[in-house]
Amino acid sequence: MANTSTGNPVTPLPARRRRCPICGKPAMPRHQPFCSARCADIDLGRWLNGNYSIPADEPPEEEPEGGER
Ligand SMILES: [Zn+2]
């Protein structure tokens, strides 16, 4: 899927107040989407300790070259 860039600048999201997913406080622009670096750290820790939601999309095994025996 080639995404042809039309030279459209990626406009930042409108100034919408997000809430910290950790504690629910209004997120600070400095630590978005968290309210503080601490909450960001907590979220990171969860990621590291929790299960990664990596899609099982392994590349197909390459067949060995040459079918000669
Ligand atoms: Zn927070």
Coordinates of N, CA, C and O and ligand atoms in Angstrom, one line a residue:
M1 N 0.8 -1.2 0.0 CA 0.0 0.0 0.0 C 0.9 1.2 0.0 O 1.3 1.7 1.0
A2 N 1.1 1.8 -1.1 CA 2.0 3.0 -1.2 C 1.1 4.2 -1.0 O 0.2 4.4 -1.6
N3 N 1.6 4.9 0.0 CA 0.8 6.1 0.3 C 1.4 7.3 -0.4 O 2.5 7.8 0.0
T4 N 0.8 7.8 -1.4 CA 1.4 8.9 -2.1 C 1.2 10.2 -1.3 O 0.1 10.6 -1.0
S5 N 2.3 10.8 -1.0 CA 2.3 12.0 -0.2 C 1.9 13.2 -1.1 O 2.5 13.4 -2.1
T6 N 0.9 13.8 -0.7 CA 0.4 15.0 -1.5 C 0.9 16.3 -1.0 O 0.4 17.3 -1.3
G7 N 1.9 16.2 -0.1 CA 2.5 17.4 0.5 C 1.6 18.0 1.5 O 1.6 19.2 1.8
N8 N 0.7 17.2 2.0 CA -0.2 17.7 3.0 C 0.5 17.7 4.4 O 0.9 16.6 4.9
P9 N 0.6 18.8 5.0 CA 1.3 18.9 6.3 C 0.4 18.2 7.4 O -0.8 18.4 7.4
V10 N 1.1 17.5 8.2 CA 0.4 16.8 9.3 C 0.0 17.8 10.3 O 0.8 18.3 11.1
T11 N -1.3 18.1 10.3 CA -1.8 19.1 11.2 C -2.0 18.5 12.6 O -2.6 17.5 12.7
P12 N -1.5 19.1 13.6 CA -1.7 18.6 15.0 C -3.1 18.6 15.4 O -3.9 19.4 14.8
L13 N -3.5 17.7 16.3 CA -4.9 17.7 16.7 C -5.2 19.0 17.4 O -4.4 19.7 17.9
P14 N -6.5 19.3 17.2 CA -7.0 20.6 17.9 C -6.8 20.5 19.4 O -6.7 19.5 20.0
A15 N -6.7 21.7 19.9 CA -6.4 21.8 21.3 C -7.6 21.2 22.1 O -8.4 21.9 22.6
R16 N -7.5 19.9 22.2 CA -8.6 19.2 22.9 C -8.0 18.7 24.2 O -7.0 18.0 24.2
R17 N -8.7 18.9 25.3 CA -8.2 18.5 26.6 C -8.4 17.0 26.7 O -9.5 16.5 26.8
R18 N -7.3 16.4 26.7 CA -7.3 14.9 27.0 C -7.2 14.6 28.4 O -6.7 15.5 29.2
R19 N -7.5 13.5 28.8 CA -7.4 13.1 30.2 C -6.3 12.0 30.3 O -6.2 11.1 29.5
C20 N -5.6 12.2 31.4 CA -4.6 11.2 31.7 C -5.2 9.8 31.9 O -6.0 9.6 32.7
P21 N -4.7 8.9 31.0 CA -5.3 7.5 31.1 C -4.9 6.8 32.4 O -5.5 5.7 32.8
I22 N -4.0 7.4 33.1 CA -3.5 6.7 34.4 C -4.3 7.2 35.5 O -4.9 6.4 36.3
C23 N -4.4 8.5 35.7 CA -5.1 8.9 36.9 C -6.4 9.7 36.6 O -7.2 10.0 37.5
G24 N -6.6 10.1 35.3 CA -7.8 10.7 34.9 C -7.7 12.2 35.0 O -8.7 12.9 34.7
K25 N -6.6 12.8 35.4 CA -6.5 14.2 35.5 C -6.3 14.8 34.1 O -5.8 14.1 33.2
P26 N -6.6 16.0 33.9 CA -6.4 16.6 32.6 C -5.0 16.6 32.2 O -4.1 16.9 33.0
A27 N -4.7 16.1 30.9 CA -3.4 15.9 30.5 C -2.7 17.3 30.2 O -3.3 18.3 29.8
M28 N -1.4 17.3 30.5 CA -0.7 18.5 30.2 C 0.0 18.4 28.9 O 0.5 17.4 28.5
P29 N 0.0 19.5 28.1 CA 0.6 19.5 26.8 C 2.0 19.0 26.8 O 2.5 18.4 25.9
R30 N 2.6 19.3 28.0 CA 4.1 18.9 28.1 C 4.3 17.4 28.2 O 5.3 16.8 27.8
H31 N 3.3 16.7 28.8 CA 3.4 15.3 29.0 C 2.3 14.5 28.3 O 1.9 13.4 28.8
Q32 N 1.7 15.1 27.3 CA 0.6 14.4 26.6 C 1.0 13.0 26.3 O 2.1 12.7 25.9
P33 N 0.0 12.1 26.3 CA -1.3 12.3 26.8 C -1.5 12.2 28.3 O -2.6 11.9 28.7
F34 N -0.4 12.3 29.0 CA -0.5 12.1 30.4 C -0.5 13.5 31.1 O -0.2 14.5 30.5
C35 N -0.7 13.4 32.4 CA -0.8 14.7 33.2 C 0.6 15.0 33.7 O 0.9 16.1 34.0
S36 N 1.5 14.0 33.8 CA 2.8 14.3 34.3 C 3.8 13.2 33.8 O 3.3 12.1 33.3
A37 N 5.0 13.5 33.9 CA 6.0 12.5 33.5 C 5.9 11.2 34.3 O 6.2 10.1 33.9
R38 N 5.4 11.4 35.5 CA 5.3 10.2 36.4 C 4.2 9.2 35.8 O 4.5 8.0 35.8
C39 N 3.1 9.8 35.4 CA 2.1 8.9 34.8 C 2.6 8.3 33.5 O 2.3 7.1 33.3
A40 N 3.3 9.1 32.8 CA 3.9 8.5 31.5 C 4.8 7.3 31.9 O 4.8 6.3 31.1
D41 N 5.5 7.5 32.9 CA 6.4 6.4 33.4 C 5.6 5.2 33.8 O 6.0 4.0 33.5
I42 N 4.5 5.4 34.5 CA 3.7 4.3 34.9 C 3.1 3.5 33.7 O 3.1 2.3 33.7
D43 N 2.7 4.3 32.7 CA 2.1 3.7 31.5 C 3.2 2.9 30.8 O 3.0 1.8 30.4
L44 N 4.4 3.4 30.8 CA 5.5 2.7 30.2 C 5.8 1.4 30.9 O 6.0 0.4 30.3
G45 N 5.7 1.5 32.2 CA 6.0 0.3 33.0 C 4.9 -0.8 32.8 O 5.2 -1.9 32.7
R46 N 3.7 -0.3 32.6 CA 2.6 -1.3 32.3 C 2.9 -2.0 31.0 O 2.7 -3.2 30.8
W47 N 3.4 -1.2 30.1 CA 3.7 -1.8 28.8 C 4.8 -2.8 28.9 O 4.7 -3.9 28.3
L48 N 5.8 -2.5 29.7 CA 6.9 -3.4 29.8 C 6.6 -4.6 30.5 O 7.0 -5.7 30.3
N49 N 5.7 -4.5 31.5 CA 5.4 -5.6 32.4 C 4.2 -6.4 31.8 O 4.1 -7.6 32.0
G50 N 3.3 -5.7 31.2 CA 2.1 -6.3 30.7 C 2.4 -7.1 29.4 O 3.5 -7.3 29.0
N51 N 1.3 -7.5 28.8 CA 1.5 -8.3 27.6 C 1.5 -7.3 26.4 O 0.8 -6.4 26.3
Y52 N 2.4 -7.6 25.6 CA 2.5 -6.8 24.4 C 1.4 -7.3 23.4 O 1.2 -8.5 23.3
S53 N 0.7 -6.4 22.8 CA -0.3 -6.8 21.8 C 0.3 -6.7 20.4 O -0.1 -5.9 19.6
I54 N 1.2 -7.6 20.2 CA 1.9 -7.6 18.9 C 1.1 -8.6 18.0 O 0.9 -9.7 18.4
P55 N 0.7 -8.1 16.9 CA 0.0 -9.0 15.9 C 0.9 -10.1 15.4 O 2.0 -9.9 15.0
A56 N 0.4 -11.3 15.5 CA 1.2 -12.4 15.0 C 1.2 -12.4 13.5 O 0.5 -13.1 12.8
D57 N 2.1 -11.6 13.0 CA 2.2 -11.5 11.6 C 3.7 -11.8 11.2 O 4.4 -11.0 10.8
E58 N 4.0 -13.1 11.3 CA 5.4 -13.5 11.0 C 5.5 -13.7 9.5 O 4.6 -14.1 8.8
P59 N 6.6 -13.3 9.0 CA 6.9 -13.4 7.6 C 7.0 -14.9 7.2 O 7.4 -15.7 8.0
P60 N 6.5 -15.3 6.0 CA 6.6 -16.7 5.6 C 8.0 -17.2 5.5 O 8.9 -16.4 5.1
E61 N 8.1 -18.4 5.9 CA 9.5 -19.0 5.8 C 10.0 -19.1 4.4 O 9.2 -19.5 3.5
E62 N 11.2 -18.7 4.2 CA 11.8 -18.8 2.9 C 12.1 -20.2 2.6 O 12.8 -20.9 3.3
E63 N 11.7 -20.6 1.4 CA 12.1 -22.0 1.0 C 13.5 -22.0 0.6 O 14.0 -21.1 -0.1
P64 N 14.2 -23.1 1.0 CA 15.6 -23.2 0.6 C 15.8 -23.2 -0.9 O 15.0 -23.8 -1.6
E65 N 16.8 -22.6 -1.3 CA 17.0 -22.5 -2.8 C 17.5 -23.8 -3.4 O 18.2 -24.6 -2.8
G66 N 17.0 -24.1 -4.5 CA 17.5 -25.3 -5.2 C 16.7 -26.6 -4.7 O 16.7 -26.9 -3.5
G67 N 16.0 -27.3 -5.6 CA 15.3 -28.5 -5.2 C 16.1 -29.7 -5.5 O 15.6 -30.8 -5.4
E68 N 17.4 -29.5 -5.7 CA 18.2 -30.7 -6.1 C 18.6 -31.5 -4.8 O 18.7 -30.9 -3.7
R69 N 18.9 -32.7 -5.0 CA 19.3 -33.5 -3.8 C 20.7 -34.1 -4.0 O 20.9 -34.6 -5.1
Ligands
ZN1 ZN -1.9 11.3 35.5

